[in-house]
């Protein structure tokens, strides 16, 4: 597993992990994002976030900036900061073999999310962006906060369903039946028409 | 370079531009609308995300309900994925990434390109502005009563009607009643109260009432046929709850008969009917053409064909910017027009928050006669509480992916597992992950989700400028910055506590507050009337240049959903354009 893929797998595993403890709610609640290849779906999106407008990347045949490796490095940087600032509550305790071996993927699940938060707020990058009033550095905050949004949206959408499958794992876990043409659930009207009242 | 002439060129076919174009078309004035994104549901573009298709559409017979049904699948990733979805801020070509903005903070921008703009995923909520936000706050140079005739016309046209009560709405209403709110039954809101949402969604067929003979259980079978609620057998709302996915119901209907009245469904067909309006999608405006030096005058627009990459020009007697709160000031600033300090500034966002209540089945059985909330049934947002001076609280329900994103992922501050909520009216707060997230989402069908729209106030430090260091093919990209003022935080906190009380009174067993990061979906007042624009929404510093989108609103209209006010003002601006440059208006809707 590459460093990029392993780091994104560690991110996915922190946000939507396998949860054997939920088996009593039904077996469908046990698997998490890694079971449906969510890390690949997220890498694809991060790599299709920003268009290449000529330049070296354009000459090399890229249509979009391959940002995922850079984001993986940022996550490792944040992990290092978490450790150096003694903000890690669990130290290195993740089963590192499952992922790529960078510092981010070796943190506990909750510590990975604490590290992510350092990129959004309080950490070195947000402080530098603030100190130098740098929009370019500030975009790291935007990028970091986009990651859980993308992961949780894609997981609970239909995107990770296999071809021919009616519902994704996320839709099954939410017990969402999928699109409908309508529902006969009207209960009448609290008001028939609004008044043109005085003001 | 391709060049042509018209009477009025409008930049942007979003929520408001088509309202202005419709009125100008009625007055016999020729209008070309340039739209950066695709035109869905139009025979000139059979595969709008795959091929350039036609060039322009000016004939209502081009509109195709059949294509709309094919393109708008009601699936949330297919429609709403911010990177790859059909409804995104980006070019029509689905192989290309979204268009770039520089956002140096935690935030989520939820704005769409394409004919219909952001109304393509709106919930058709059309409350008027809170009266006090126009008449008592210091921002508006006109009175509330001057907007009323335009509100009335839209209410009749779309139409705007009280949303039907559904089980999830009844849970909310009962919570509001028990919390002491009275029913507001008027269009003009001056006091706190609850009410059904005034929505631009024609009411459903009587057979869609719970006792009308339909079978909800059958409608819930995964992958079931569920094809019985289709046009022409059913007209109006079908309570399918796919507003966020494009709201294409009832299936099988002509475009103009779709129930959710986004501007591409309601106003664009009417504008095309006048015979004087044409729309050119896939056309990104890159410059405002001017003449005259000190007494500057707008003469046209330069734009780029997003498929061919060619630059073209259109010359006009009047230019109207309706590109939204971010792109309108970007275009202005990239054109080198004068900046009096308020261009792009004063942005309001309604500083959203969300509060969710999860109910046990027995409580729901007693309250609404069913054992789940069923957020995926009924209008997405059909009931609300108004609190003038603070904002509003509304039921906001989504399919699961959007629920996870908005309610549980797009928060700020500490993760929920690191927060202490002792003494607060919510059991958990902040972003959810891991087991906590999966448990909350496993309760999706027992959970009622509420949104808080804060009456945030315009501040010069918030808004849009230009990131000179980052350029795309349309020039330097916009730099968007928005931060809550402590007074806005206090109003939002008040609303979140009220929302928690409503859920608690209704009997929720678990209440969660999101503490949302800035979500830029409702955007207003970045080119405000009174600051950048005069009372006819013509630029103070550039003649023959008008603004007709939500950026022209003088403030955030009190936290009421802004589409109704944006469209009302756009209609009024159309009459100002005709009055000033096209010989007047014989039968005005209001007075300009």
Short mmCIF file of N, CA and C in Angstrom, two decimals, chain B residues 39 41-47 51-59 62-64 67 281:
data_model
loop_
_atom_site.label_atom_id
_atom_site.label_comp_id
_atom_site.label_asym_id
_atom_site.label_seq_id
_atom_site.Cartn_x
_atom_site.Cartn_y
_atom_site.Cartn_z
N UNK B 39 -27.07 23.92 -19.03
CA UNK B 39 -28.53 24.10 -19.09
C UNK B 39 -29.14 22.69 -19.11
N UNK B 41 -32.17 19.89 -18.88
CA UNK B 41 -33.57 19.84 -19.31
C UNK B 41 -33.82 20.68 -20.54
N UNK B 42 -32.87 20.70 -21.47
CA UNK B 42 -33.03 21.50 -22.69
C UNK B 42 -32.52 20.69 -23.88
N UNK B 43 -33.34 20.61 -24.92
CA UNK B 43 -33.00 19.75 -26.07
C UNK B 43 -31.78 20.22 -26.84
N UNK B 44 -31.39 21.47 -26.64
CA UNK B 44 -30.17 21.94 -27.31
C UNK B 44 -28.91 21.30 -26.72
N UNK B 45 -29.07 20.76 -25.49
CA UNK B 45 -27.92 20.13 -24.82
C UNK B 45 -28.36 18.76 -24.32
N UNK B 46 -28.34 17.78 -25.22
CA UNK B 46 -28.83 16.45 -24.84
C UNK B 46 -27.90 15.75 -23.86
N UNK B 47 -26.60 16.06 -23.95
CA UNK B 47 -25.62 15.47 -23.02
C UNK B 47 -24.78 16.63 -22.47
N UNK B 51 -20.64 17.02 -23.86
CA UNK B 51 -20.36 17.63 -25.17
C UNK B 51 -20.88 19.06 -25.20
N UNK B 52 -20.27 19.92 -26.03
CA UNK B 52 -20.66 21.34 -26.05
C UNK B 52 -22.12 21.56 -26.40
N UNK B 53 -22.72 20.74 -27.25
CA UNK B 53 -24.14 20.91 -27.60
C UNK B 53 -24.37 22.19 -28.37
N UNK B 54 -25.57 22.77 -28.22
CA UNK B 54 -25.93 23.97 -28.96
C UNK B 54 -25.28 25.21 -28.39
N UNK B 55 -25.69 26.38 -28.93
CA UNK B 55 -25.06 27.61 -28.46
C UNK B 55 -25.98 28.40 -27.53
N UNK B 56 -27.24 28.55 -27.92
CA UNK B 56 -28.14 29.38 -27.12
C UNK B 56 -29.55 28.81 -27.22
N UNK B 57 -30.40 29.21 -26.27
CA UNK B 57 -31.79 28.76 -26.28
C UNK B 57 -32.69 29.94 -26.00
N UNK B 58 -33.65 30.17 -26.90
CA UNK B 58 -34.59 31.28 -26.71
C UNK B 58 -36.02 30.85 -26.93
N UNK B 59 -36.22 29.56 -27.11
CA UNK B 59 -37.54 29.06 -27.45
C UNK B 59 -38.03 28.11 -26.35
N UNK B 62 -37.73 24.34 -26.49
CA UNK B 62 -36.45 23.63 -26.26
C UNK B 62 -36.46 22.88 -24.92
N UNK B 63 -37.30 23.32 -23.99
CA UNK B 63 -37.30 22.72 -22.64
C UNK B 63 -37.84 21.30 -22.71
N UNK B 64 -37.18 20.38 -22.00
CA UNK B 64 -37.54 18.97 -22.13
C UNK B 64 -37.63 18.30 -20.76
N UNK B 67 -35.59 14.94 -20.79
CA UNK B 67 -34.16 15.05 -20.48
C UNK B 67 -33.95 15.35 -18.99
N UNK B 281 -25.84 29.31 -22.10
CA UNK B 281 -25.08 28.64 -21.04
C UNK B 281 -23.62 28.46 -21.47
#
